[in-house]
Tab-separated table of C-alpha atoms in Angstrom:
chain	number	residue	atom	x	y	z
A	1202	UNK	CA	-34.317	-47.408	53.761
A	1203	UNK	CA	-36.577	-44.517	53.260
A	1204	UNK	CA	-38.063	-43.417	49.709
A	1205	UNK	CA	-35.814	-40.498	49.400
A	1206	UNK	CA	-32.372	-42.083	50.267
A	1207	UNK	CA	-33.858	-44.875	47.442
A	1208	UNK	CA	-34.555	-42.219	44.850
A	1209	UNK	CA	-30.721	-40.763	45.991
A	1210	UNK	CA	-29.373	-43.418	45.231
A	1211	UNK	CA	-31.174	-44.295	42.079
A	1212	UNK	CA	-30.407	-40.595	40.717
A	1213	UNK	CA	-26.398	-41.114	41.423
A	1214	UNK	CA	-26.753	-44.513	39.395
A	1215	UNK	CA	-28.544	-42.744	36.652
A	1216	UNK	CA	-25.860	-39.952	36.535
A	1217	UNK	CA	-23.056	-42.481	36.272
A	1218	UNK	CA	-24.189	-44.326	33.391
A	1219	UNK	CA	-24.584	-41.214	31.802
A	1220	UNK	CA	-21.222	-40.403	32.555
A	1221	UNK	CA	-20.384	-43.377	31.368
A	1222	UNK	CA	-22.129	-43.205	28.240
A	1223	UNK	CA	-20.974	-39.315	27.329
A	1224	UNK	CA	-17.058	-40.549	28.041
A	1225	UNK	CA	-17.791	-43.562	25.586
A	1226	UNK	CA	-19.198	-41.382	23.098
A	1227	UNK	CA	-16.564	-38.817	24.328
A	1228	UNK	CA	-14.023	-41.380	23.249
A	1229	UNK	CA	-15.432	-42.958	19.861
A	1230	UNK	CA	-15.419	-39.666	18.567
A	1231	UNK	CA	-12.309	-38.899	19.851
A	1232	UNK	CA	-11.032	-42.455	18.311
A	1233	UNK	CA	-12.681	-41.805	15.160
A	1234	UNK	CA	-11.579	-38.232	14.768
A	1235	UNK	CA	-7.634	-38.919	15.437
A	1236	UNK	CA	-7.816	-41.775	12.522
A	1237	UNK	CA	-9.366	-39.737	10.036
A	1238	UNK	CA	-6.622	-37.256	11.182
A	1239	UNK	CA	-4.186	-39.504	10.939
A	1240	UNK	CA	-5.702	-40.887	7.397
A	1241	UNK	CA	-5.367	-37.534	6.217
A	1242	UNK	CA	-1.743	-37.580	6.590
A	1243	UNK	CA	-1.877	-40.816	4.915
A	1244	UNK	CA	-0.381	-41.317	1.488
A	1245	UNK	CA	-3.270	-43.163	-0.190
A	1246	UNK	CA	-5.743	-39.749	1.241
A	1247	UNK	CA	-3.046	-37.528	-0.852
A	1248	UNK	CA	-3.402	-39.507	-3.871
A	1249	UNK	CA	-6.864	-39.636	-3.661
A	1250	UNK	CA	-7.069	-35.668	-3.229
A	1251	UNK	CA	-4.456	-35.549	-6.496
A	1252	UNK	CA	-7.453	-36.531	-8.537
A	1253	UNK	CA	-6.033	-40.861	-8.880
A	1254	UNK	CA	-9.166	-43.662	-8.800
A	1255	UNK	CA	-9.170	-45.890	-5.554
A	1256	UNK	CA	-7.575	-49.009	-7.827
A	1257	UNK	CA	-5.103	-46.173	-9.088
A	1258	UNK	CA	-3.798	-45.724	-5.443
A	1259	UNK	CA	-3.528	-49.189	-4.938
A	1260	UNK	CA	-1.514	-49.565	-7.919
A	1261	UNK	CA	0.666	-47.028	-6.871
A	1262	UNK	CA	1.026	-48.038	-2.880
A	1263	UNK	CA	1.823	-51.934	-4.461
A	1264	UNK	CA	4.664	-50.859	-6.895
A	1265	UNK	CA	6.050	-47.958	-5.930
A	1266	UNK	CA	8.381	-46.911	-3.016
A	1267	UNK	CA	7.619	-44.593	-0.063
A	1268	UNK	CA	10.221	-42.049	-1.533
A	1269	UNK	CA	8.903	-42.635	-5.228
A	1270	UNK	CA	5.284	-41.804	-3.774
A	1271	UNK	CA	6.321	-38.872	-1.710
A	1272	UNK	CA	7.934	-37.255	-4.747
A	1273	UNK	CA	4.508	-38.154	-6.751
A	1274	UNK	CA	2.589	-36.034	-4.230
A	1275	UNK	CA	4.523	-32.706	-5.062
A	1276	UNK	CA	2.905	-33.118	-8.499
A	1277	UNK	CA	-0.303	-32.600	-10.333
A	1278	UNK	CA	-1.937	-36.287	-11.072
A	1279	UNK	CA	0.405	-38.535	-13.885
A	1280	UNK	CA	-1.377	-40.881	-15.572
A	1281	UNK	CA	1.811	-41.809	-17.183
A	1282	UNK	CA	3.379	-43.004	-14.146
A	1283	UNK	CA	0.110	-44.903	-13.393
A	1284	UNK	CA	0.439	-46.539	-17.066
A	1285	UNK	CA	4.155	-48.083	-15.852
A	1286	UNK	CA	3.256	-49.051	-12.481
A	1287	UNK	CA	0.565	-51.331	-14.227
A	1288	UNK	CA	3.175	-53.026	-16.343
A	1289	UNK	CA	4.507	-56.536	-14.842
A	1290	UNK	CA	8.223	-55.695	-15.298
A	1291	UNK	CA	7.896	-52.084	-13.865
A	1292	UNK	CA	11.240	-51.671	-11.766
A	1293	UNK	CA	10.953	-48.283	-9.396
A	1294	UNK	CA	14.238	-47.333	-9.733
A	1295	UNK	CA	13.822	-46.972	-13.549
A	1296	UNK	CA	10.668	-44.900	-13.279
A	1297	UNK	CA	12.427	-41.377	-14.059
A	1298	UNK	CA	13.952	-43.034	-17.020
A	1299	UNK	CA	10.562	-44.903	-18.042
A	1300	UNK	CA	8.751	-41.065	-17.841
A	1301	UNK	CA	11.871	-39.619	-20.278
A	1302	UNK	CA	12.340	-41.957	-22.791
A	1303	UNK	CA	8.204	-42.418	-22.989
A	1304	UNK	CA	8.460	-38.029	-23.258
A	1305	UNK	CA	10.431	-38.406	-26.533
A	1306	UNK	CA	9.347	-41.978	-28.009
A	1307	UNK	CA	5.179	-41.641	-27.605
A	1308	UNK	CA	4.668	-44.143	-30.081
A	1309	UNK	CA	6.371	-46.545	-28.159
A	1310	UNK	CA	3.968	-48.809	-25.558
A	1311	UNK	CA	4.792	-48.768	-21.948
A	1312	UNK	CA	5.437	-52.250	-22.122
A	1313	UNK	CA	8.114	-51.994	-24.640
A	1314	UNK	CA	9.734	-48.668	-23.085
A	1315	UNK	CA	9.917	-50.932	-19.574
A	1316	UNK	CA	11.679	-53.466	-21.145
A	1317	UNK	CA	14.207	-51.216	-23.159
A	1318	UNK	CA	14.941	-49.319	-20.223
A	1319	UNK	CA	15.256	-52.229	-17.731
A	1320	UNK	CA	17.582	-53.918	-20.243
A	1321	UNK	CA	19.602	-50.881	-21.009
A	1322	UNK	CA	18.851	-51.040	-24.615
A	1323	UNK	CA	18.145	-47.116	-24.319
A	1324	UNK	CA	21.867	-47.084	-24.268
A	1325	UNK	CA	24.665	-47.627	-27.074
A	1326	UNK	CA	25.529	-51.195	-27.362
A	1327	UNK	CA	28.751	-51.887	-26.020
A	1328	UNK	CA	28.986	-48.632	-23.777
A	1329	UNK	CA	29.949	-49.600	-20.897
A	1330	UNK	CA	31.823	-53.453	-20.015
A	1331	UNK	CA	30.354	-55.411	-16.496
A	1332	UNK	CA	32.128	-58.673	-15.832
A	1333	UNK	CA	29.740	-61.105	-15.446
A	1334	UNK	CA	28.897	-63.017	-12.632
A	1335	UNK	CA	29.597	-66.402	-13.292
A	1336	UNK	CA	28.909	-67.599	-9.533
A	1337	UNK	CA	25.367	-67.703	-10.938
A	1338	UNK	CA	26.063	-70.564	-12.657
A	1339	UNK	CA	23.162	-71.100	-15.809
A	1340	UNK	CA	21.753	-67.900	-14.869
A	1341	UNK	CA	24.706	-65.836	-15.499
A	1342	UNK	CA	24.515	-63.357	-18.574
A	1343	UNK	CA	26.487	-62.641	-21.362
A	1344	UNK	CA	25.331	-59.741	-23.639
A	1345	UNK	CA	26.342	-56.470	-25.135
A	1346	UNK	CA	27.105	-55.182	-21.705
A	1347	UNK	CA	28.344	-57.769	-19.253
A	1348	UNK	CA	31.549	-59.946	-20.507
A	1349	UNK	CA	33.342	-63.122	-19.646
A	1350	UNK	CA	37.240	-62.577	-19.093
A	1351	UNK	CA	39.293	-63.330	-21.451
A	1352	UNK	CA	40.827	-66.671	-19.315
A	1353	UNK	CA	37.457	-67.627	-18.509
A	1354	UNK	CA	36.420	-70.938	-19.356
A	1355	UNK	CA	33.719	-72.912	-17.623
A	1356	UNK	CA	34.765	-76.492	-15.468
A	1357	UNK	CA	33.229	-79.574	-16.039
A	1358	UNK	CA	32.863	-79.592	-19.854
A	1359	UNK	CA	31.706	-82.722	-21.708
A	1360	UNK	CA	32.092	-83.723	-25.371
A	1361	UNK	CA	28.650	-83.929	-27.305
A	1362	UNK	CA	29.120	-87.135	-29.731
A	1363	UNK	CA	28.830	-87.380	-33.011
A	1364	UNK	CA	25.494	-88.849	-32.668
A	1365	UNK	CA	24.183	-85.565	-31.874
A	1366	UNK	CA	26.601	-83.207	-33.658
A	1367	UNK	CA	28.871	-82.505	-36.693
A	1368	UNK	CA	32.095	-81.718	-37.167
A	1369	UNK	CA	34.923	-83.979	-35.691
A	1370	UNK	CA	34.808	-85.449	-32.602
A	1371	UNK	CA	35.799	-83.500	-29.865
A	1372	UNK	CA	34.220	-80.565	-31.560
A	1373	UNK	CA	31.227	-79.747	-29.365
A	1374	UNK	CA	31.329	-79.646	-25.963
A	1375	UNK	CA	28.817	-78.490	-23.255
A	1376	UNK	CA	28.390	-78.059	-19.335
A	1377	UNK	CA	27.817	-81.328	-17.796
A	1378	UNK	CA	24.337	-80.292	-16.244
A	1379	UNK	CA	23.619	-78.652	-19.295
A	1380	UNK	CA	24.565	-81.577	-21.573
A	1381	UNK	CA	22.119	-84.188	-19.366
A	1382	UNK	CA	19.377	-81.808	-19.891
A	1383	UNK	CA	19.986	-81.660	-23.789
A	1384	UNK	CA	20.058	-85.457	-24.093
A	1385	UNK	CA	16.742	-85.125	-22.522
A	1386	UNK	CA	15.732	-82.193	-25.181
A	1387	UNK	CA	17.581	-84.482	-28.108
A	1388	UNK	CA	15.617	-87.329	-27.280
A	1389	UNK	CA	11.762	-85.732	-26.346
A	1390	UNK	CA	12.450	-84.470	-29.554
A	1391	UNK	CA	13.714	-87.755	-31.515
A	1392	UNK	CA	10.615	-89.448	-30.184
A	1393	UNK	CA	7.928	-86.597	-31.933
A	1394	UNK	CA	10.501	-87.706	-34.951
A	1395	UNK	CA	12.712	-84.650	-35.157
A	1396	UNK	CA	16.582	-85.157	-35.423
A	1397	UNK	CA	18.215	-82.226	-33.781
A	1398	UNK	CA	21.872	-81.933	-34.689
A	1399	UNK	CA	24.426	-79.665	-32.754
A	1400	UNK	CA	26.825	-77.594	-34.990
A	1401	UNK	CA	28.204	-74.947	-32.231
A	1402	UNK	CA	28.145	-75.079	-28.677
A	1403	UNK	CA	31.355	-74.134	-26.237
A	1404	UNK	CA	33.784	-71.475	-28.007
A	1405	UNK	CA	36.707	-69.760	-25.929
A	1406	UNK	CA	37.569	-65.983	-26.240
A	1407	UNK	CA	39.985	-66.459	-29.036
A	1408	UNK	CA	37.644	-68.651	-31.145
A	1409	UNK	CA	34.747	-65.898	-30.727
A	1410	UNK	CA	37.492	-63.026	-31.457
A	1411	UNK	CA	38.466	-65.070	-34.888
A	1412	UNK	CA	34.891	-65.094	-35.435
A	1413	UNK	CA	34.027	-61.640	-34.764
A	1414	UNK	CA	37.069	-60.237	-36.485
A	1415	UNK	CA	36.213	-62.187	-39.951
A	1416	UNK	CA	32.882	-61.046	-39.531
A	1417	UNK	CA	34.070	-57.668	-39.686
A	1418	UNK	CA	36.541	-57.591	-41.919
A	1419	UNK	CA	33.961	-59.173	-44.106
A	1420	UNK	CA	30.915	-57.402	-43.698
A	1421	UNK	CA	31.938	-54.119	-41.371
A	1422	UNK	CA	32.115	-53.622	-38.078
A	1423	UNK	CA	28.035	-52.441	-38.029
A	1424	UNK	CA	26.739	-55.985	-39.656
A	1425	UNK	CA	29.293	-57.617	-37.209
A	1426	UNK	CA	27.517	-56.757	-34.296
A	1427	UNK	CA	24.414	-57.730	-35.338
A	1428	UNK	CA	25.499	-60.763	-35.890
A	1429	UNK	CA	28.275	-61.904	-34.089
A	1430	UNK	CA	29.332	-61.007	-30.488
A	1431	UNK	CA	32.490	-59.055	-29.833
A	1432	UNK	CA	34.995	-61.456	-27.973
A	1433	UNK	CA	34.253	-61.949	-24.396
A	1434	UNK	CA	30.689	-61.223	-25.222
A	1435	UNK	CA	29.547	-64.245	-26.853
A	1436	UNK	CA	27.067	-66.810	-24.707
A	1437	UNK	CA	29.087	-69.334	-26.659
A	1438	UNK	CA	32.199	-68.913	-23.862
A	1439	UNK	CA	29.479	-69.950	-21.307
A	1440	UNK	CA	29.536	-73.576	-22.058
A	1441	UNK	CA	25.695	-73.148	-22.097
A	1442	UNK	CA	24.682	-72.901	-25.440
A	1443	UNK	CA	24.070	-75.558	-28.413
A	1444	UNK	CA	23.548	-73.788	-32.275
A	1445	UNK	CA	20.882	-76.335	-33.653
A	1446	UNK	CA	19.285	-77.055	-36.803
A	1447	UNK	CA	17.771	-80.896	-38.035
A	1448	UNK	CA	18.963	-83.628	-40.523
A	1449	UNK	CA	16.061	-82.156	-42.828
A	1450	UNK	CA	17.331	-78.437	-43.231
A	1451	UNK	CA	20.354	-77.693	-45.248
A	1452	UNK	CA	21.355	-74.574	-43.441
A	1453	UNK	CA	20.887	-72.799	-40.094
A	1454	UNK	CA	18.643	-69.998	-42.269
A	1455	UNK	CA	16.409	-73.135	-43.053
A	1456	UNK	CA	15.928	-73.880	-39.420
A	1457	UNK	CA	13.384	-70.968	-38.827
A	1458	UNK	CA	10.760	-72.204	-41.091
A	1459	UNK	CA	11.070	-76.305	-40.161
A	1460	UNK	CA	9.213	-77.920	-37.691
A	1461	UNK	CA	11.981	-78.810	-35.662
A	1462	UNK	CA	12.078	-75.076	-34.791
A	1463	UNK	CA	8.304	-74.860	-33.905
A	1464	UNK	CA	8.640	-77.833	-31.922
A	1465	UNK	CA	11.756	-76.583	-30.190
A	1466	UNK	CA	9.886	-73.112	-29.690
A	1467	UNK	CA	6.766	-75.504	-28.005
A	1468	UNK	CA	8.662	-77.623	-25.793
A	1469	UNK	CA	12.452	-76.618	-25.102
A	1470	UNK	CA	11.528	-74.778	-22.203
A	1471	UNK	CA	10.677	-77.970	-20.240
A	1472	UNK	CA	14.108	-79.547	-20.486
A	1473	UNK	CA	15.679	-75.690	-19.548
A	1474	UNK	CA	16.499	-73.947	-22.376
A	1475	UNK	CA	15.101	-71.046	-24.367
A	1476	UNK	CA	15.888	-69.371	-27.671
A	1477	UNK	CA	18.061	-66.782	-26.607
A	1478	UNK	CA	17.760	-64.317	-29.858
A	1479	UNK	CA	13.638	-64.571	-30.576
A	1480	UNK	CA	12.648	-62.740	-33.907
A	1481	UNK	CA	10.780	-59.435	-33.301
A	1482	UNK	CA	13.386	-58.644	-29.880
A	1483	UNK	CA	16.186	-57.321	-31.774
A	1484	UNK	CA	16.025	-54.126	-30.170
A	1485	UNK	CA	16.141	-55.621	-26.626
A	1486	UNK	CA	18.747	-58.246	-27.305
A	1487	UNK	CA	20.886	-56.401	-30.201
A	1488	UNK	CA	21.088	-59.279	-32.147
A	1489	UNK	CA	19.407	-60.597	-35.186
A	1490	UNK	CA	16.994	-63.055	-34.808
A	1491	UNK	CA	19.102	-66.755	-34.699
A	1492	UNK	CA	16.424	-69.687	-34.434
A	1493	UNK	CA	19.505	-71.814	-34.161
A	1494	UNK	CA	20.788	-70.663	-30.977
A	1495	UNK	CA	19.724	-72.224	-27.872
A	1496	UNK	CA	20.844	-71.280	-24.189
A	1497	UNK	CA	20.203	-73.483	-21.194
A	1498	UNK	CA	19.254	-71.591	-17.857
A	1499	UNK	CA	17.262	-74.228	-16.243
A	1500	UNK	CA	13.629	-75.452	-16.327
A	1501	UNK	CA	11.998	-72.856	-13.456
A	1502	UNK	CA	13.417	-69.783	-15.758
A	1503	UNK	CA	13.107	-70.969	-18.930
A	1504	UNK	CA	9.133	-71.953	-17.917
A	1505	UNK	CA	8.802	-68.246	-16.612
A	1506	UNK	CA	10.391	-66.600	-19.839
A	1507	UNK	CA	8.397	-69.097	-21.980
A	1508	UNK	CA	5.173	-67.949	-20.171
A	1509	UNK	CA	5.793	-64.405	-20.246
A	1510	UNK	CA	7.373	-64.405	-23.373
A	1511	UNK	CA	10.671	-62.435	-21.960
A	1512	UNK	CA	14.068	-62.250	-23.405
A	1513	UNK	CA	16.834	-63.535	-20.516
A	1514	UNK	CA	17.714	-60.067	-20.880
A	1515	UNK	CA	14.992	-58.736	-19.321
A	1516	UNK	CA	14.469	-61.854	-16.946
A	1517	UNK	CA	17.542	-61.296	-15.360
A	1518	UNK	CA	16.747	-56.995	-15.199
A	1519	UNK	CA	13.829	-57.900	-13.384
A	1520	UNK	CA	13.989	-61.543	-11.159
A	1521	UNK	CA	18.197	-61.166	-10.514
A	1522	UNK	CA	19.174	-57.790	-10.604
A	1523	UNK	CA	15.910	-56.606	-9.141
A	1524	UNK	CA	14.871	-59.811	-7.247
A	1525	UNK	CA	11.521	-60.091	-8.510
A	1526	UNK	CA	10.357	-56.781	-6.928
């Protein structure tokens, strides 16, 4: 082969590779070019360009949906909105509601405005009835807004003997599963040397509605409601609840200062219940604090409440109504 047809050759090789090498580069910039296009159509770009921080945006892109995001980005930056999406408990849906009632309450913690929203405590008590699902078993609510029917009475109720109870017997009676997990409560207790006696547990609708209507007629219907629950409304119905106090305290007002109570607060979450009616939640649960009344709804929620310190009212806002999410 002669020098020239050598040096041919050799120039066509050296032209292809640098074909080859301009259409790679030709294509890595065209690669890189259509991403950052396409990243500038992005929602976390938009955010960014809004003025929010890097962990801002991926705050926002965690909690919130692609319709709540999309009507962020036809506004200036919110730091509000970024103070609710940081809360544990934030539920999207409530966010517009979160933003108005935090407009005209600003001395009221996001923390505490995503809880009274989430719970409907924003609302009148009593203004508007749900039927409670009872399918749900010890996870079912009863409060100022969802009721039990008025034939409602839970299956499988046991009597609570006199060992661990007053009144005649008969009086008492719980939910089997329920009960088993109190004798466990009753004796964990017993054996730290506190004697827990029950003196209300299961009540049907017409028992609560003598209760409630005394109440009232006693004390007016405002006082009533803040401490007894309208018929149909009471946890008592459920067959899940046991009123406690000890063999030490006179009265159930007693209770709250004992150490019964601070052991129960301590440890009554292992064995599944919680106390439904804590003091300093009245305005989630619109009750007044009872330290006597004790709800069972199982050992995995009752550990997640106890950890969180939650009412069930907003556990069951946020991990049944809202599936965790």
């Amino acid at each position: 082969m002669s020098q020239n047809k050598k040096r041919l050759k050799l120039k066509k090789w050296v032209y292809y590779v640098i074909f080859v090498i301009i259409l790679i580069i030709v294509i890595v910039i065209g690669v890189n070019l259509y991403k950052e296009y396409k990243y500038r159509q992005s929602n976390e770009y938009k955010l960014l360009q809004l003025g929010y921080t890097d962990n801002e945006v991926d705050i926002l892109l965690e909690k919130l949906s692609n319709n709540t995001v999309k009507d962020l980005l036809t506004k200036d930056k919110d730091d509000d909105v970024v103070s609710f999406a940081k809360e544990k408990y934030y539920i999207d849906k409530n966010l517009n509601e979160y933003l108005a009632y935090y407009d005209e309450n600003k001395n009221t913690n996001t923390k505490d405005v995503v809880a009274i929203i989430n719970v409907n405590a924003d609302h009148d008590w009593y203004d508007e009835e749900l039927e409670t699902d009872t399918s749900k078993n010890e996870l079912m609510i009863v409060n100022k807004f969802y009721a039990l029917t008025k034939d409602y009475a839970p299956e499988n109720l046991v009597t609570i003997p006199l060992d661990y109870s007053y009144g005649n017997e008969g009086d008492n009676k719980l939910i089997d599963y329920a009960y088993e997990h109190f004798l466990d409560l009753w004796n964990a207790a017993y054996d730290e040397g506190y004697h827990l006696m029950v003196t209300s547990s299961y009540r049907d609708y017409e028992s609560q509605e003598e209760v409630y209507n005394y109440r009232k007629e006693t004390y007016g219907q405002r006082a009533a409601d803040e401490t007894a629950a309208r018929p149909g409304h009471s946890e008592h119905q459920t067959g899940l609840v046991v009123d406690m106090t000890s063999t030490t305290e006179a009265s159930a007002n007693e209770f709250k200062n004992s150490d019964a109570y601070k052991w129960l607060k301590e440890n009554a979450y292992k064995y599944g219940f919680i106390e439904r009616y804590p003091e300093d939640k009245e305005y989630l649960t619109g009750y007044s604090a009872e330290s006597w009344h004790w709800r069972y709804v199982g050992v995995d929620a009752a550990t997640t409440m106890h950890k969180n310190d939650i009412t069930y009212d907003e556990y069951y806002a946020f991990y049944i109504e809202n599936q965790g999410k």
